[in-house]
Amino acid sequence: ATGYAFAGPWPADVPYSNKMNGFIGNTFFFLSQNFDNWVNWFFQFTFAATSSTIVNGAMSERTGFGAYLVYTTFSTGFIYPVIAHWCWSGPGWLSSKASGTLGQPFGTVGVLDFAGAGVVHLVGGTAALVGAFIVGPR
């Protein structure tokens, strides 16, 4: 409902984007505005889900199922999409294609994450480290 909107706009979605933003996406909330980019939606959905499963491996058997559901909802609905927007979306402030309101803070240098492993493991690994620190040793 919100994750894809926070992560975009993607190149195919740019004609529908009325406000380009370098920090967070703002198109296709609840897949509105004649949405038809289902392939990219499913691709991003699987990456968001994968970033949450990394955390599960780090904190398995030490957290309750309810806590995992709350974390996964927040991670896949807000944390992962915002970081994906920074790195992959055209207006994202870390993107190598940055052209948004924040421009390119590092000059012409930006993140080029070809296969997606960087963003997925950055989100999952950082959350796993923080989660493991909070729940303590096994």
Short mmCIF file of N, CA and C in Angstrom, two decimals:
data_model
loop_
_atom_site.label_atom_id
_atom_site.label_comp_id
_atom_site.label_asym_id
_atom_site.label_seq_id
_atom_site.Cartn_x
_atom_site.Cartn_y
_atom_site.Cartn_z
N ALA A 1 0.82 -1.20 0.00
CA ALA A 1 0.00 0.00 0.00
C ALA A 1 0.86 1.26 0.00
N THR A 2 1.95 1.25 0.79
CA THR A 2 2.79 2.45 0.85
C THR A 2 4.22 2.19 0.41
N GLY A 3 4.70 0.97 0.54
CA GLY A 3 6.10 0.68 0.25
C GLY A 3 6.53 1.05 -1.15
N TYR A 4 5.77 0.65 -2.15
CA TYR A 4 6.12 0.97 -3.53
C TYR A 4 6.07 2.47 -3.76
N ALA A 5 5.15 3.14 -3.12
CA ALA A 5 5.05 4.60 -3.26
C ALA A 5 6.26 5.29 -2.66
N PHE A 6 6.72 4.82 -1.52
CA PHE A 6 7.89 5.44 -0.88
C PHE A 6 9.18 5.16 -1.66
N ALA A 7 9.24 4.04 -2.38
CA ALA A 7 10.45 3.68 -3.11
C ALA A 7 10.57 4.37 -4.47
N GLY A 8 9.47 4.70 -5.11
CA GLY A 8 9.49 5.26 -6.47
C GLY A 8 9.83 6.72 -6.50
N PRO A 9 9.73 7.37 -7.60
CA PRO A 9 9.23 6.85 -8.87
C PRO A 9 10.32 6.11 -9.63
N TRP A 10 9.93 5.06 -10.32
CA TRP A 10 10.82 4.31 -11.19
C TRP A 10 10.73 4.93 -12.57
N PRO A 11 11.67 4.62 -13.46
CA PRO A 11 11.66 5.27 -14.77
C PRO A 11 10.32 5.18 -15.50
N ALA A 12 9.64 4.05 -15.41
CA ALA A 12 8.34 3.92 -16.10
C ALA A 12 7.25 4.74 -15.42
N ASP A 13 7.47 5.13 -14.16
CA ASP A 13 6.46 5.84 -13.40
C ASP A 13 6.63 7.35 -13.43
N VAL A 14 7.72 7.86 -13.99
CA VAL A 14 8.03 9.29 -13.92
C VAL A 14 6.92 10.17 -14.49
N PRO A 15 6.24 9.80 -15.58
CA PRO A 15 5.16 10.68 -16.06
C PRO A 15 4.05 10.92 -15.04
N TYR A 16 3.90 10.00 -14.08
CA TYR A 16 2.85 10.13 -13.07
C TYR A 16 3.32 10.88 -11.83
N SER A 17 4.60 11.15 -11.72
CA SER A 17 5.14 11.78 -10.52
C SER A 17 5.03 13.29 -10.63
N ASN A 18 4.30 13.89 -9.70
CA ASN A 18 4.13 15.34 -9.74
C ASN A 18 5.16 16.08 -8.89
N LYS A 19 5.76 15.42 -7.94
CA LYS A 19 6.76 16.05 -7.07
C LYS A 19 7.94 15.12 -6.93
N MET A 20 9.03 15.43 -7.58
CA MET A 20 10.23 14.62 -7.43
C MET A 20 10.87 14.98 -6.09
N ASN A 21 11.28 13.96 -5.34
CA ASN A 21 11.80 14.17 -4.01
C ASN A 21 13.02 13.28 -3.82
N GLY A 22 14.12 13.82 -3.36
CA GLY A 22 15.34 13.06 -3.17
C GLY A 22 15.34 12.17 -1.94
N PHE A 23 14.43 12.42 -0.99
CA PHE A 23 14.43 11.65 0.26
C PHE A 23 13.45 10.49 0.24
N ILE A 24 12.23 10.72 -0.23
CA ILE A 24 11.20 9.68 -0.18
C ILE A 24 10.28 9.80 -1.39
N GLY A 25 9.86 8.66 -1.90
CA GLY A 25 8.97 8.64 -3.06
C GLY A 25 7.56 9.08 -2.70
N ASN A 26 6.78 9.43 -3.73
CA ASN A 26 5.44 9.95 -3.46
C ASN A 26 4.43 9.59 -4.55
N THR A 27 4.64 8.49 -5.25
CA THR A 27 3.71 8.10 -6.31
C THR A 27 3.13 6.72 -6.05
N PHE A 28 1.94 6.50 -6.52
CA PHE A 28 1.26 5.20 -6.48
C PHE A 28 0.98 4.68 -5.08
N PHE A 29 0.48 5.55 -4.20
CA PHE A 29 0.00 5.07 -2.91
C PHE A 29 -1.20 4.17 -3.15
N PHE A 30 -1.21 3.03 -2.53
CA PHE A 30 -2.25 2.02 -2.70
C PHE A 30 -2.42 1.67 -4.18
N LEU A 31 -1.31 1.72 -4.93
CA LEU A 31 -1.26 1.38 -6.35
C LEU A 31 -2.32 2.12 -7.16
N SER A 32 -2.44 3.41 -6.91
CA SER A 32 -3.44 4.24 -7.58
C SER A 32 -2.89 4.80 -8.89
N GLN A 33 -3.58 5.68 -9.51
CA GLN A 33 -3.21 6.40 -10.72
C GLN A 33 -2.96 5.48 -11.91
N ASN A 34 -3.87 4.55 -12.18
CA ASN A 34 -3.75 3.65 -13.33
C ASN A 34 -2.44 2.86 -13.32
N PHE A 35 -2.13 2.27 -12.20
CA PHE A 35 -0.89 1.52 -12.03
C PHE A 35 -0.86 0.32 -12.97
N ASP A 36 0.27 0.12 -13.65
CA ASP A 36 0.41 -1.04 -14.52
C ASP A 36 1.83 -1.61 -14.53
N ASN A 37 2.64 -1.25 -13.59
CA ASN A 37 4.03 -1.71 -13.53
C ASN A 37 4.16 -2.88 -12.56
N TRP A 38 3.42 -3.95 -12.79
CA TRP A 38 3.37 -5.07 -11.86
C TRP A 38 4.68 -5.84 -11.78
N VAL A 39 5.43 -5.90 -12.86
CA VAL A 39 6.70 -6.61 -12.83
C VAL A 39 7.67 -5.95 -11.85
N ASN A 40 7.81 -4.65 -11.93
CA ASN A 40 8.70 -3.94 -11.01
C ASN A 40 8.16 -3.99 -9.58
N TRP A 41 6.85 -3.94 -9.41
CA TRP A 41 6.26 -4.05 -8.07
C TRP A 41 6.64 -5.39 -7.45
N PHE A 42 6.48 -6.48 -8.19
CA PHE A 42 6.80 -7.80 -7.65
C PHE A 42 8.30 -7.94 -7.37
N PHE A 43 9.13 -7.40 -8.25
CA PHE A 43 10.58 -7.41 -8.06
C PHE A 43 10.94 -6.71 -6.76
N GLN A 44 10.41 -5.52 -6.53
CA GLN A 44 10.70 -4.78 -5.30
C GLN A 44 10.10 -5.47 -4.07
N PHE A 45 8.94 -6.09 -4.23
CA PHE A 45 8.31 -6.83 -3.13
C PHE A 45 9.21 -7.96 -2.65
N THR A 46 9.79 -8.71 -3.60
CA THR A 46 10.65 -9.83 -3.20
C THR A 46 11.93 -9.32 -2.53
N PHE A 47 12.48 -8.20 -2.99
CA PHE A 47 13.66 -7.65 -2.34
C PHE A 47 13.34 -7.18 -0.92
N ALA A 48 12.21 -6.54 -0.74
CA ALA A 48 11.82 -6.08 0.60
C ALA A 48 11.62 -7.27 1.54
N ALA A 49 10.98 -8.31 1.04
CA ALA A 49 10.77 -9.50 1.87
C ALA A 49 12.10 -10.17 2.21
N THR A 50 13.03 -10.20 1.26
CA THR A 50 14.34 -10.81 1.51
C THR A 50 15.11 -10.05 2.58
N SER A 51 15.03 -8.72 2.54
CA SER A 51 15.74 -7.95 3.57
C SER A 51 15.20 -8.25 4.97
N SER A 52 13.92 -8.58 5.07
CA SER A 52 13.35 -8.93 6.37
C SER A 52 13.75 -10.33 6.82
N THR A 53 13.95 -11.23 5.89
CA THR A 53 14.33 -12.59 6.29
C THR A 53 15.76 -12.65 6.82
N ILE A 54 16.61 -11.73 6.40
CA ILE A 54 17.97 -11.66 6.93
C ILE A 54 17.93 -11.41 8.44
N VAL A 55 17.02 -10.56 8.86
CA VAL A 55 16.88 -10.25 10.28
C VAL A 55 16.38 -11.46 11.04
N ASN A 56 15.50 -12.22 10.45
CA ASN A 56 14.98 -13.42 11.10
C ASN A 56 16.10 -14.39 11.44
N GLY A 57 17.07 -14.54 10.56
CA GLY A 57 18.19 -15.43 10.83
C GLY A 57 19.06 -14.97 11.98
N ALA A 58 19.18 -13.67 12.15
CA ALA A 58 20.03 -13.15 13.22
C ALA A 58 19.39 -13.22 14.59
N MET A 59 18.07 -13.19 14.64
CA MET A 59 17.38 -13.15 15.93
C MET A 59 16.47 -14.35 16.16
N SER A 60 16.67 -15.42 15.41
CA SER A 60 15.78 -16.57 15.53
C SER A 60 15.82 -17.16 16.95
N GLU A 61 14.69 -17.60 17.40
CA GLU A 61 14.47 -18.24 18.70
C GLU A 61 14.69 -17.31 19.88
N ARG A 62 14.86 -16.01 19.63
CA ARG A 62 15.03 -15.08 20.74
C ARG A 62 14.00 -13.97 20.73
N THR A 63 13.14 -13.95 19.73
CA THR A 63 12.08 -12.95 19.68
C THR A 63 10.75 -13.65 19.43
N GLY A 64 9.68 -12.98 19.84
CA GLY A 64 8.36 -13.54 19.64
C GLY A 64 7.87 -13.30 18.22
N PHE A 65 6.88 -14.09 17.82
CA PHE A 65 6.32 -13.98 16.48
C PHE A 65 5.65 -12.62 16.27
N GLY A 66 4.99 -12.11 17.28
CA GLY A 66 4.34 -10.79 17.17
C GLY A 66 5.34 -9.68 16.92
N ALA A 67 6.47 -9.74 17.62
CA ALA A 67 7.52 -8.73 17.41
C ALA A 67 8.07 -8.81 16.00
N TYR A 68 8.23 -10.03 15.48
CA TYR A 68 8.73 -10.19 14.11
C TYR A 68 7.73 -9.63 13.10
N LEU A 69 6.45 -9.85 13.32
CA LEU A 69 5.44 -9.30 12.41
C LEU A 69 5.44 -7.77 12.42
N VAL A 70 5.60 -7.18 13.58
CA VAL A 70 5.65 -5.71 13.68
C VAL A 70 6.89 -5.19 12.96
N TYR A 71 8.04 -5.80 13.22
CA TYR A 71 9.26 -5.36 12.55
C TYR A 71 9.14 -5.51 11.03
N THR A 72 8.67 -6.67 10.58
CA THR A 72 8.59 -6.92 9.14
C THR A 72 7.66 -5.93 8.46
N THR A 73 6.55 -5.62 9.08
CA THR A 73 5.63 -4.64 8.50
C THR A 73 6.29 -3.28 8.38
N PHE A 74 6.97 -2.84 9.42
CA PHE A 74 7.64 -1.54 9.39
C PHE A 74 8.81 -1.53 8.40
N SER A 75 9.56 -2.61 8.38
CA SER A 75 10.73 -2.69 7.49
C SER A 75 10.32 -2.71 6.02
N THR A 76 9.37 -3.56 5.67
CA THR A 76 8.98 -3.67 4.26
C THR A 76 8.08 -2.52 3.82
N GLY A 77 7.41 -1.86 4.75
CA GLY A 77 6.51 -0.76 4.39
C GLY A 77 7.14 0.61 4.42
N PHE A 78 8.28 0.76 5.16
CA PHE A 78 8.88 2.09 5.25
C PHE A 78 10.41 2.09 5.11
N ILE A 79 11.11 1.33 5.94
CA ILE A 79 12.58 1.40 5.96
C ILE A 79 13.19 1.00 4.62
N TYR A 80 12.89 -0.21 4.16
CA TYR A 80 13.46 -0.67 2.89
C TYR A 80 13.06 0.22 1.71
N PRO A 81 11.79 0.60 1.56
CA PRO A 81 11.43 1.44 0.41
C PRO A 81 12.15 2.79 0.37
N VAL A 82 12.35 3.41 1.52
CA VAL A 82 13.03 4.71 1.54
C VAL A 82 14.49 4.55 1.10
N ILE A 83 15.17 3.52 1.61
CA ILE A 83 16.57 3.32 1.22
C ILE A 83 16.66 2.89 -0.24
N ALA A 84 15.71 2.10 -0.73
CA ALA A 84 15.68 1.74 -2.15
C ALA A 84 15.49 3.00 -3.00
N HIS A 85 14.65 3.92 -2.53
CA HIS A 85 14.46 5.18 -3.25
C HIS A 85 15.75 5.98 -3.33
N TRP A 86 16.47 6.04 -2.24
CA TRP A 86 17.74 6.79 -2.21
C TRP A 86 18.70 6.27 -3.27
N CYS A 87 18.79 4.94 -3.40
CA CYS A 87 19.82 4.33 -4.26
C CYS A 87 19.38 4.05 -5.69
N TRP A 88 18.12 3.69 -5.91
CA TRP A 88 17.69 3.22 -7.22
C TRP A 88 16.83 4.19 -8.00
N SER A 89 16.09 5.04 -7.34
CA SER A 89 15.18 5.94 -8.04
C SER A 89 15.95 7.10 -8.64
N GLY A 90 15.49 7.60 -9.76
CA GLY A 90 16.16 8.73 -10.42
C GLY A 90 16.37 9.93 -9.52
N PRO A 91 15.37 10.37 -8.77
CA PRO A 91 15.58 11.52 -7.89
C PRO A 91 16.25 11.20 -6.55
N GLY A 92 16.53 9.93 -6.27
CA GLY A 92 17.13 9.56 -4.99
C GLY A 92 18.48 10.23 -4.76
N TRP A 93 18.71 10.71 -3.57
CA TRP A 93 19.91 11.53 -3.32
C TRP A 93 21.22 10.74 -3.36
N LEU A 94 21.18 9.42 -3.22
CA LEU A 94 22.40 8.61 -3.35
C LEU A 94 22.56 7.99 -4.73
N SER A 95 21.56 8.13 -5.57
CA SER A 95 21.56 7.48 -6.88
C SER A 95 22.60 8.08 -7.81
N SER A 96 23.16 7.24 -8.66
CA SER A 96 24.09 7.74 -9.66
C SER A 96 23.37 8.56 -10.72
N LYS A 97 22.03 8.46 -10.75
CA LYS A 97 21.21 9.23 -11.69
C LYS A 97 20.51 10.39 -10.99
N ALA A 98 21.00 10.81 -9.84
CA ALA A 98 20.32 11.82 -9.04
C ALA A 98 20.05 13.09 -9.83
N SER A 99 18.79 13.50 -9.81
CA SER A 99 18.42 14.74 -10.47
C SER A 99 17.32 15.45 -9.70
N GLY A 100 17.08 15.01 -8.48
CA GLY A 100 15.99 15.55 -7.68
C GLY A 100 16.34 16.87 -7.02
N THR A 101 15.52 17.27 -6.06
CA THR A 101 15.68 18.56 -5.40
C THR A 101 16.95 18.63 -4.57
N LEU A 102 17.46 17.48 -4.12
CA LEU A 102 18.70 17.48 -3.34
C LEU A 102 19.93 17.43 -4.24
N GLY A 103 19.71 17.21 -5.54
CA GLY A 103 20.83 17.16 -6.47
C GLY A 103 21.74 15.99 -6.20
N GLN A 104 23.00 16.13 -6.52
CA GLN A 104 23.98 15.09 -6.26
C GLN A 104 24.96 15.61 -5.21
N PRO A 105 24.76 15.24 -3.95
CA PRO A 105 25.61 15.79 -2.89
C PRO A 105 27.07 15.37 -3.00
N PHE A 106 27.35 14.29 -3.74
CA PHE A 106 28.73 13.82 -3.88
C PHE A 106 29.27 14.11 -5.28
N GLY A 107 28.80 15.16 -5.90
CA GLY A 107 29.23 15.49 -7.25
C GLY A 107 28.62 14.52 -8.24
N THR A 108 29.42 13.97 -9.11
CA THR A 108 28.91 13.03 -10.11
C THR A 108 29.01 11.59 -9.64
N VAL A 109 29.40 11.37 -8.40
CA VAL A 109 29.53 10.03 -7.85
C VAL A 109 28.22 9.66 -7.16
N GLY A 110 27.76 8.45 -7.40
CA GLY A 110 26.54 7.98 -6.76
C GLY A 110 26.58 6.47 -6.65
N VAL A 111 25.61 5.90 -5.97
CA VAL A 111 25.53 4.45 -5.79
C VAL A 111 25.00 3.83 -7.07
N LEU A 112 25.67 2.80 -7.54
CA LEU A 112 25.21 2.03 -8.70
C LEU A 112 25.13 0.59 -8.25
N ASP A 113 23.98 0.18 -7.78
CA ASP A 113 23.75 -1.15 -7.24
C ASP A 113 23.07 -1.98 -8.31
N PHE A 114 23.85 -2.64 -9.14
CA PHE A 114 23.32 -3.29 -10.34
C PHE A 114 22.28 -4.37 -10.05
N ALA A 115 22.59 -5.32 -9.22
CA ALA A 115 21.69 -6.45 -9.01
C ALA A 115 20.84 -6.31 -7.75
N GLY A 116 21.03 -5.29 -6.97
CA GLY A 116 20.20 -5.07 -5.80
C GLY A 116 20.75 -5.62 -4.51
N ALA A 117 21.85 -6.34 -4.56
CA ALA A 117 22.38 -6.96 -3.35
C ALA A 117 22.81 -5.93 -2.31
N GLY A 118 23.28 -4.78 -2.74
CA GLY A 118 23.75 -3.77 -1.80
C GLY A 118 22.65 -3.24 -0.92
N VAL A 119 21.54 -2.84 -1.52
CA VAL A 119 20.43 -2.28 -0.75
C VAL A 119 19.79 -3.34 0.13
N VAL A 120 19.55 -4.52 -0.41
CA VAL A 120 18.92 -5.59 0.36
C VAL A 120 19.75 -5.96 1.57
N HIS A 121 21.04 -6.15 1.38
CA HIS A 121 21.90 -6.56 2.50
C HIS A 121 22.24 -5.41 3.43
N LEU A 122 22.24 -4.19 2.93
CA LEU A 122 22.43 -3.03 3.81
C LEU A 122 21.27 -2.93 4.80
N VAL A 123 20.06 -3.01 4.31
CA VAL A 123 18.89 -2.91 5.18
C VAL A 123 18.80 -4.12 6.11
N GLY A 124 18.89 -5.31 5.54
CA GLY A 124 18.77 -6.51 6.35
C GLY A 124 19.90 -6.67 7.35
N GLY A 125 21.12 -6.44 6.93
CA GLY A 125 22.27 -6.60 7.81
C GLY A 125 22.30 -5.57 8.94
N THR A 126 21.97 -4.33 8.62
CA THR A 126 21.95 -3.30 9.66
C THR A 126 20.86 -3.58 10.69
N ALA A 127 19.68 -3.95 10.21
CA ALA A 127 18.59 -4.27 11.14
C ALA A 127 18.91 -5.52 11.95
N ALA A 128 19.55 -6.50 11.34
CA ALA A 128 19.94 -7.71 12.07
C ALA A 128 20.96 -7.40 13.16
N LEU A 129 21.92 -6.55 12.84
CA LEU A 129 22.93 -6.16 13.84
C LEU A 129 22.29 -5.43 15.02
N VAL A 130 21.42 -4.48 14.73
CA VAL A 130 20.74 -3.74 15.80
C VAL A 130 19.84 -4.67 16.60
N GLY A 131 19.09 -5.52 15.91
CA GLY A 131 18.20 -6.46 16.60
C GLY A 131 18.96 -7.44 17.47
N ALA A 132 20.06 -7.99 16.96
CA ALA A 132 20.86 -8.93 17.75
C ALA A 132 21.47 -8.24 18.97
N PHE A 133 21.85 -6.99 18.82
CA PHE A 133 22.39 -6.25 19.95
C PHE A 133 21.32 -6.03 21.03
N ILE A 134 20.09 -5.74 20.58
CA ILE A 134 19.00 -5.48 21.53
C ILE A 134 18.59 -6.75 22.27
N VAL A 135 18.45 -7.87 21.56
CA VAL A 135 17.98 -9.09 22.22
C VAL A 135 19.09 -9.80 22.99
N GLY A 136 20.34 -9.49 22.72
CA GLY A 136 21.44 -10.06 23.50
C GLY A 136 21.95 -11.38 22.95
N PRO A 137 22.96 -11.95 23.63
CA PRO A 137 23.57 -13.19 23.13
C PRO A 137 22.65 -14.38 23.27
N ARG A 138 22.97 -15.40 22.50
CA ARG A 138 22.16 -16.63 22.52
C ARG A 138 22.43 -17.41 23.78
#
